[in-house]
Amino acid sequence: MGGHFLQGTALRELESEMRQIPGFSPCRSGIIRGRPEQMQPASYGELERFFLAEIPPSRLTVRIINLKSRGEVKEFMFRSGQHKKRFREICGSGEYDFLHSDHGQAAAVFLLSADTFLWGRAKPCITKQGIRYRKMAVHGIEPDGYALFCAAKEMCGGTPRLSLSELGDPELIGDRLLQVILTGILISRHGIGIMAEKEEKKGRRPEKTC
């Protein structure tokens, strides 16, 4: 990566640690879809560090580092109890094989299910073959829901929908919403199995793989 953003501050060492990941070459993409090399099972913190090493220096990088220094970015995040329930139900239904074979679409479902209004529009458009965005009517959606919608489409590839700059702007994306989107990004890279790992670490029996 290029020069440090936090030179001369107390967060300089934390930024350096996140950049120095042995054996990993950043692709310097300006969007959030890229995926790292195949890796062994890792903790949330390690997966997050790999993501930061892959993207170029940006406001998002600084924002995540600041949140991490305050202990606010430390685990996979559901937006609410209802979000967790919706996502577990669709994963546990056994009707959608793509959730296990296509990490991008699995991440998209995770994000679409985070907002009640958005999920009401999205759920009828999820088929066994995948997500039919063209059938999804999202007129009247709130800003947070629209951000989730754009992030979900980004996970599925195609035209970039959400930039690193937008993710780095706290006026556009609140802290908790950013943590939810970060979880979606990590799912897009490593699959829904990482959510099962979270449940196991808390001493709970994981429900299938999410």
PDB file of C-alpha atoms in Angstrom:
ATOM      1  CA  MET A   1       0.000   0.000   0.000  1.00  0.00           C
ATOM      2  CA  GLY A   2       0.942   3.665  -0.198  1.00  0.00           C
ATOM      3  CA  GLY A   3       1.742   6.087   2.614  1.00  0.00           C
ATOM      4  CA  HIS A   4       0.093   5.947   6.017  1.00  0.00           C
ATOM      5  CA  PHE A   5      -3.033   7.983   6.710  1.00  0.00           C
ATOM      6  CA  LEU A   6      -2.400   8.097  10.453  1.00  0.00           C
ATOM      7  CA  GLN A   7       1.281   9.103  10.523  1.00  0.00           C
ATOM      8  CA  GLY A   8       2.137  10.843  13.797  1.00  0.00           C
ATOM      9  CA  THR A   9      -0.978   9.655  15.639  1.00  0.00           C
ATOM     10  CA  ALA A  10      -1.619   7.040  18.321  1.00  0.00           C
ATOM     11  CA  LEU A  11      -3.224   4.812  15.679  1.00  0.00           C
ATOM     12  CA  ARG A  12      -0.077   4.638  13.495  1.00  0.00           C
ATOM     13  CA  GLU A  13       0.992   1.204  14.821  1.00  0.00           C
ATOM     14  CA  LEU A  14      -2.504  -0.279  14.411  1.00  0.00           C
ATOM     15  CA  GLU A  15      -2.616   0.894  10.795  1.00  0.00           C
ATOM     16  CA  SER A  16       0.827  -0.620  10.136  1.00  0.00           C
ATOM     17  CA  GLU A  17      -0.229  -3.958  11.677  1.00  0.00           C
ATOM     18  CA  MET A  18      -3.260  -4.164   9.416  1.00  0.00           C
ATOM     19  CA  ARG A  19      -1.107  -3.545   6.344  1.00  0.00           C
ATOM     20  CA  GLN A  20       1.570  -6.135   7.112  1.00  0.00           C
ATOM     21  CA  ILE A  21      -0.043  -9.496   6.306  1.00  0.00           C
ATOM     22  CA  PRO A  22       2.573 -12.097   5.218  1.00  0.00           C
ATOM     23  CA  GLY A  23       2.117 -13.667   1.802  1.00  0.00           C
ATOM     24  CA  PHE A  24      -0.737 -11.423   0.693  1.00  0.00           C
ATOM     25  CA  SER A  25      -0.601  -9.082  -2.286  1.00  0.00           C
ATOM     26  CA  PRO A  26      -3.271  -6.352  -2.347  1.00  0.00           C
ATOM     27  CA  CYS A  27      -5.157  -5.939  -5.613  1.00  0.00           C
ATOM     28  CA  ARG A  28      -5.780  -2.198  -4.975  1.00  0.00           C
ATOM     29  CA  SER A  29      -9.354  -2.304  -6.238  1.00  0.00           C
ATOM     30  CA  GLY A  30     -11.532   0.759  -5.722  1.00  0.00           C
ATOM     31  CA  ILE A  31     -14.653  -1.345  -5.229  1.00  0.00           C
ATOM     32  CA  ILE A  32     -15.640  -3.926  -2.631  1.00  0.00           C
ATOM     33  CA  ARG A  33     -16.190  -7.052  -4.745  1.00  0.00           C
ATOM     34  CA  GLY A  34     -12.621  -8.384  -4.969  1.00  0.00           C
ATOM     35  CA  ARG A  35     -11.716 -11.616  -3.171  1.00  0.00           C
ATOM     36  CA  PRO A  36      -8.448 -12.600  -1.485  1.00  0.00           C
ATOM     37  CA  GLU A  37      -6.473 -15.775  -1.945  1.00  0.00           C
ATOM     38  CA  GLN A  38      -7.746 -19.066  -0.543  1.00  0.00           C
ATOM     39  CA  MET A  39      -6.994 -19.181   3.167  1.00  0.00           C
ATOM     40  CA  GLN A  40      -7.463 -21.349   6.236  1.00  0.00           C
ATOM     41  CA  PRO A  41     -10.348 -20.681   8.680  1.00  0.00           C
ATOM     42  CA  ALA A  42      -9.685 -17.409  10.482  1.00  0.00           C
ATOM     43  CA  SER A  43     -11.194 -15.128  13.089  1.00  0.00           C
ATOM     44  CA  TYR A  44     -13.294 -12.065  12.271  1.00  0.00           C
ATOM     45  CA  GLY A  45     -10.337  -9.810  13.028  1.00  0.00           C
ATOM     46  CA  GLU A  46      -8.074 -11.705  10.644  1.00  0.00           C
ATOM     47  CA  LEU A  47     -10.646 -11.693   7.830  1.00  0.00           C
ATOM     48  CA  GLU A  48     -11.163  -7.979   8.359  1.00  0.00           C
ATOM     49  CA  ARG A  49      -7.404  -7.369   8.153  1.00  0.00           C
ATOM     50  CA  PHE A  50      -7.226  -9.267   4.864  1.00  0.00           C
ATOM     51  CA  PHE A  51      -9.997  -7.076   3.460  1.00  0.00           C
ATOM     52  CA  LEU A  52      -8.197  -3.898   4.538  1.00  0.00           C
ATOM     53  CA  ALA A  53      -4.973  -5.149   2.966  1.00  0.00           C
ATOM     54  CA  GLU A  54      -6.751  -5.757  -0.351  1.00  0.00           C
ATOM     55  CA  ILE A  55      -8.318  -2.330  -0.802  1.00  0.00           C
ATOM     56  CA  PRO A  56      -6.364   0.897  -1.475  1.00  0.00           C
ATOM     57  CA  PRO A  57      -5.899   3.509   1.263  1.00  0.00           C
ATOM     58  CA  SER A  58      -9.190   5.357   1.652  1.00  0.00           C
ATOM     59  CA  ARG A  59     -11.537   7.028   4.104  1.00  0.00           C
ATOM     60  CA  LEU A  60     -13.035   3.600   4.673  1.00  0.00           C
ATOM     61  CA  THR A  61      -9.657   2.250   5.775  1.00  0.00           C
ATOM     62  CA  VAL A  62      -9.233   5.054   8.296  1.00  0.00           C
ATOM     63  CA  ARG A  63     -12.814   4.703   9.510  1.00  0.00           C
ATOM     64  CA  ILE A  64     -12.518   0.962  10.162  1.00  0.00           C
ATOM     65  CA  ILE A  65      -9.212   1.453  11.958  1.00  0.00           C
ATOM     66  CA  ASN A  66     -10.752   4.157  14.163  1.00  0.00           C
ATOM     67  CA  LEU A  67     -13.791   1.993  14.960  1.00  0.00           C
ATOM     68  CA  LYS A  68     -11.535  -0.970  15.691  1.00  0.00           C
ATOM     69  CA  SER A  69      -9.393   1.098  18.055  1.00  0.00           C
ATOM     70  CA  ARG A  70     -12.576   1.896  20.025  1.00  0.00           C
ATOM     71  CA  GLY A  71     -13.571  -1.770  20.124  1.00  0.00           C
ATOM     72  CA  GLU A  72     -16.629  -1.188  17.921  1.00  0.00           C
ATOM     73  CA  VAL A  73     -15.656  -3.434  14.999  1.00  0.00           C
ATOM     74  CA  LYS A  74     -14.893  -6.826  16.443  1.00  0.00           C
ATOM     75  CA  GLU A  75     -17.402  -9.432  15.289  1.00  0.00           C
ATOM     76  CA  PHE A  76     -19.861 -10.468  12.587  1.00  0.00           C
ATOM     77  CA  MET A  77     -22.891  -8.231  12.949  1.00  0.00           C
ATOM     78  CA  PHE A  78     -26.622  -8.683  12.356  1.00  0.00           C
ATOM     79  CA  ARG A  79     -28.573  -5.446  12.214  1.00  0.00           C
ATOM     80  CA  SER A  80     -31.241  -6.690  14.634  1.00  0.00           C
ATOM     81  CA  GLY A  81     -32.822  -9.788  16.113  1.00  0.00           C
ATOM     82  CA  GLN A  82     -35.325  -9.798  13.253  1.00  0.00           C
ATOM     83  CA  HIS A  83     -32.491  -9.684  10.742  1.00  0.00           C
ATOM     84  CA  LYS A  84     -30.887 -12.716  12.373  1.00  0.00           C
ATOM     85  CA  LYS A  85     -34.213 -14.576  12.359  1.00  0.00           C
ATOM     86  CA  ARG A  86     -34.919 -13.814   8.689  1.00  0.00           C
ATOM     87  CA  PHE A  87     -31.466 -14.856   7.529  1.00  0.00           C
ATOM     88  CA  ARG A  88     -31.439 -18.064   9.583  1.00  0.00           C
ATOM     89  CA  GLU A  89     -34.870 -19.026   8.293  1.00  0.00           C
ATOM     90  CA  ILE A  90     -33.945 -18.697   4.623  1.00  0.00           C
ATOM     91  CA  CYS A  91     -30.617 -20.473   5.166  1.00  0.00           C
ATOM     92  CA  GLY A  92     -32.278 -23.263   7.120  1.00  0.00           C
ATOM     93  CA  SER A  93     -35.103 -23.778   4.626  1.00  0.00           C
ATOM     94  CA  GLY A  94     -32.910 -25.949   2.389  1.00  0.00           C
ATOM     95  CA  GLU A  95     -34.554 -24.435  -0.710  1.00  0.00           C
ATOM     96  CA  TYR A  96     -31.672 -22.296  -1.925  1.00  0.00           C
ATOM     97  CA  ASP A  97     -28.530 -24.250  -2.786  1.00  0.00           C
ATOM     98  CA  PHE A  98     -26.834 -21.120  -4.160  1.00  0.00           C
ATOM     99  CA  LEU A  99     -26.440 -19.838  -0.592  1.00  0.00           C
ATOM    100  CA  HIS A 100     -23.726 -22.462  -0.151  1.00  0.00           C
ATOM    101  CA  SER A 101     -22.196 -22.380  -3.625  1.00  0.00           C
ATOM    102  CA  ASP A 102     -22.261 -18.663  -4.511  1.00  0.00           C
ATOM    103  CA  HIS A 103     -20.742 -16.526  -1.764  1.00  0.00           C
ATOM    104  CA  GLY A 104     -21.705 -13.273  -3.498  1.00  0.00           C
ATOM    105  CA  GLN A 105     -25.406 -14.118  -3.641  1.00  0.00           C
ATOM    106  CA  ALA A 106     -25.306 -15.452  -0.074  1.00  0.00           C
ATOM    107  CA  ALA A 107     -23.883 -12.097   1.045  1.00  0.00           C
ATOM    108  CA  ALA A 108     -26.582 -10.305  -0.944  1.00  0.00           C
ATOM    109  CA  VAL A 109     -29.334 -12.269   0.828  1.00  0.00           C
ATOM    110  CA  PHE A 110     -27.703 -11.430   4.165  1.00  0.00           C
ATOM    111  CA  LEU A 111     -27.829  -7.716   3.321  1.00  0.00           C
ATOM    112  CA  LEU A 112     -31.298  -7.732   1.772  1.00  0.00           C
ATOM    113  CA  SER A 113     -32.701  -9.412   4.886  1.00  0.00           C
ATOM    114  CA  ALA A 114     -31.267  -6.675   7.142  1.00  0.00           C
ATOM    115  CA  ASP A 115     -34.076  -4.190   6.433  1.00  0.00           C
ATOM    116  CA  THR A 116     -37.769  -4.989   6.946  1.00  0.00           C
ATOM    117  CA  PHE A 117     -39.065  -2.872   4.036  1.00  0.00           C
ATOM    118  CA  LEU A 118     -36.329  -4.085   1.684  1.00  0.00           C
ATOM    119  CA  TRP A 119     -36.852  -7.723   2.650  1.00  0.00           C
ATOM    120  CA  GLY A 120     -40.552  -7.428   1.910  1.00  0.00           C
ATOM    121  CA  ARG A 121     -39.668  -6.403  -1.644  1.00  0.00           C
ATOM    122  CA  ALA A 122     -36.731  -8.775  -2.036  1.00  0.00           C
ATOM    123  CA  LYS A 123     -38.011 -12.084  -0.671  1.00  0.00           C
ATOM    124  CA  PRO A 124     -40.510 -12.773  -3.524  1.00  0.00           C
ATOM    125  CA  CYS A 125     -37.655 -12.152  -5.989  1.00  0.00           C
ATOM    126  CA  ILE A 126     -35.360 -14.830  -4.549  1.00  0.00           C
ATOM    127  CA  THR A 127     -35.624 -18.052  -6.536  1.00  0.00           C
ATOM    128  CA  LYS A 128     -33.734 -21.330  -6.510  1.00  0.00           C
ATOM    129  CA  GLN A 129     -31.595 -19.910  -9.312  1.00  0.00           C
ATOM    130  CA  GLY A 130     -30.720 -16.692  -7.488  1.00  0.00           C
ATOM    131  CA  ILE A 131     -31.904 -13.112  -6.959  1.00  0.00           C
ATOM    132  CA  ARG A 132     -34.057 -11.395  -9.615  1.00  0.00           C
ATOM    133  CA  TYR A 133     -33.190  -7.738  -9.019  1.00  0.00           C
ATOM    134  CA  ARG A 134     -35.127  -6.499 -12.046  1.00  0.00           C
ATOM    135  CA  LYS A 135     -38.354  -7.692 -10.423  1.00  0.00           C
ATOM    136  CA  MET A 136     -37.582  -5.886  -7.173  1.00  0.00           C
ATOM    137  CA  ALA A 137     -39.502  -2.614  -6.608  1.00  0.00           C
ATOM    138  CA  VAL A 138     -37.773  -0.510  -3.952  1.00  0.00           C
ATOM    139  CA  HIS A 139     -39.474   2.866  -4.464  1.00  0.00           C
ATOM    140  CA  GLY A 140     -40.061   4.609  -1.146  1.00  0.00           C
ATOM    141  CA  ILE A 141     -37.208   2.852   0.640  1.00  0.00           C
ATOM    142  CA  GLU A 142     -35.312   4.650   3.437  1.00  0.00           C
ATOM    143  CA  PRO A 143     -31.656   5.695   2.881  1.00  0.00           C
ATOM    144  CA  ASP A 144     -30.234   2.853   5.015  1.00  0.00           C
ATOM    145  CA  GLY A 145     -32.316   0.322   3.134  1.00  0.00           C
ATOM    146  CA  TYR A 146     -31.149   1.736  -0.179  1.00  0.00           C
ATOM    147  CA  ALA A 147     -27.517   1.482   0.947  1.00  0.00           C
ATOM    148  CA  LEU A 148     -28.118  -2.188   1.790  1.00  0.00           C
ATOM    149  CA  PHE A 149     -29.760  -2.718  -1.599  1.00  0.00           C
ATOM    150  CA  CYS A 150     -26.767  -1.176  -3.408  1.00  0.00           C
ATOM    151  CA  ALA A 151     -24.338  -3.223  -1.319  1.00  0.00           C
ATOM    152  CA  ALA A 152     -26.286  -6.405  -2.100  1.00  0.00           C
ATOM    153  CA  LYS A 153     -26.114  -5.744  -5.846  1.00  0.00           C
ATOM    154  CA  GLU A 154     -22.387  -5.033  -5.474  1.00  0.00           C
ATOM    155  CA  MET A 155     -21.902  -8.470  -3.913  1.00  0.00           C
ATOM    156  CA  CYS A 156     -23.404 -10.089  -7.010  1.00  0.00           C
ATOM    157  CA  GLY A 157     -20.992  -8.378  -9.416  1.00  0.00           C
ATOM    158  CA  GLY A 158     -21.833  -6.371 -12.490  1.00  0.00           C
ATOM    159  CA  THR A 159     -21.739  -2.581 -12.402  1.00  0.00           C
ATOM    160  CA  PRO A 160     -20.186  -1.179  -9.188  1.00  0.00           C
ATOM    161  CA  ARG A 161     -22.930   0.159  -6.912  1.00  0.00           C
ATOM    162  CA  LEU A 162     -21.153   1.281  -3.750  1.00  0.00           C
ATOM    163  CA  SER A 163     -17.744   2.950  -3.562  1.00  0.00           C
ATOM    164  CA  LEU A 164     -15.104   2.852  -0.842  1.00  0.00           C
ATOM    165  CA  SER A 165     -15.572   6.604  -0.488  1.00  0.00           C
ATOM    166  CA  GLU A 166     -19.290   6.197   0.198  1.00  0.00           C
ATOM    167  CA  LEU A 167     -18.648   3.467   2.763  1.00  0.00           C
ATOM    168  CA  GLY A 168     -16.115   5.745   4.434  1.00  0.00           C
ATOM    169  CA  ASP A 169     -18.632   8.584   4.880  1.00  0.00           C
ATOM    170  CA  PRO A 170     -20.351   8.362   8.312  1.00  0.00           C
ATOM    171  CA  GLU A 171     -23.047  10.798   7.140  1.00  0.00           C
ATOM    172  CA  LEU A 172     -24.110   8.303   4.460  1.00  0.00           C
ATOM    173  CA  ILE A 173     -23.438   5.020   6.286  1.00  0.00           C
ATOM    174  CA  GLY A 174     -23.835   4.901  10.082  1.00  0.00           C
ATOM    175  CA  ASP A 175     -21.452   2.886  12.247  1.00  0.00           C
ATOM    176  CA  ARG A 176     -23.759  -0.072  12.873  1.00  0.00           C
ATOM    177  CA  LEU A 177     -24.863  -0.208   9.236  1.00  0.00           C
ATOM    178  CA  LEU A 178     -21.199  -0.213   8.208  1.00  0.00           C
ATOM    179  CA  GLN A 179     -20.544  -3.202  10.482  1.00  0.00           C
ATOM    180  CA  VAL A 180     -23.458  -5.067   8.877  1.00  0.00           C
ATOM    181  CA  ILE A 181     -22.138  -4.283   5.384  1.00  0.00           C
ATOM    182  CA  LEU A 182     -18.643  -5.393   6.448  1.00  0.00           C
ATOM    183  CA  THR A 183     -20.109  -8.715   7.531  1.00  0.00           C
ATOM    184  CA  GLY A 184     -21.734  -8.995   4.095  1.00  0.00           C
ATOM    185  CA  ILE A 185     -18.400  -8.260   2.429  1.00  0.00           C
ATOM    186  CA  LEU A 186     -16.690 -11.001   4.442  1.00  0.00           C
ATOM    187  CA  ILE A 187     -19.474 -13.474   3.579  1.00  0.00           C
ATOM    188  CA  SER A 188     -18.970 -12.619  -0.109  1.00  0.00           C
ATOM    189  CA  ARG A 189     -15.327 -13.594   0.240  1.00  0.00           C
ATOM    190  CA  HIS A 190     -15.504 -16.599   2.549  1.00  0.00           C
ATOM    191  CA  GLY A 191     -19.090 -17.927   2.535  1.00  0.00           C
ATOM    192  CA  ILE A 192     -21.838 -18.235   5.142  1.00  0.00           C
ATOM    193  CA  GLY A 193     -19.784 -20.797   7.060  1.00  0.00           C
ATOM    194  CA  ILE A 194     -18.088 -17.916   8.865  1.00  0.00           C
ATOM    195  CA  MET A 195     -21.405 -17.173  10.593  1.00  0.00           C
ATOM    196  CA  ALA A 196     -21.573 -20.748  11.873  1.00  0.00           C
ATOM    197  CA  GLU A 197     -18.057 -20.257  13.250  1.00  0.00           C
ATOM    198  CA  LYS A 198     -19.353 -17.275  15.222  1.00  0.00           C
ATOM    199  CA  GLU A 199     -22.093 -19.380  16.821  1.00  0.00           C
ATOM    200  CA  GLU A 200     -19.624 -22.125  17.733  1.00  0.00           C
ATOM    201  CA  LYS A 201     -17.291 -19.661  19.436  1.00  0.00           C
ATOM    202  CA  LYS A 202     -20.206 -18.472  21.587  1.00  0.00           C
ATOM    203  CA  GLY A 203     -20.914 -22.042  22.665  1.00  0.00           C
ATOM    204  CA  ARG A 204     -24.090 -22.379  20.624  1.00  0.00           C
ATOM    205  CA  ARG A 205     -25.046 -25.083  18.195  1.00  0.00           C
ATOM    206  CA  PRO A 206     -24.871 -23.572  14.698  1.00  0.00           C
ATOM    207  CA  GLU A 207     -27.963 -23.902  12.516  1.00  0.00           C
ATOM    208  CA  LYS A 208     -26.603 -25.493   9.350  1.00  0.00           C
ATOM    209  CA  THR A 209     -24.098 -22.908   8.090  1.00  0.00           C
ATOM    210  CA  CYS A 210     -25.534 -19.574   9.079  1.00  0.00           C
TER     211      CYS A 210
END
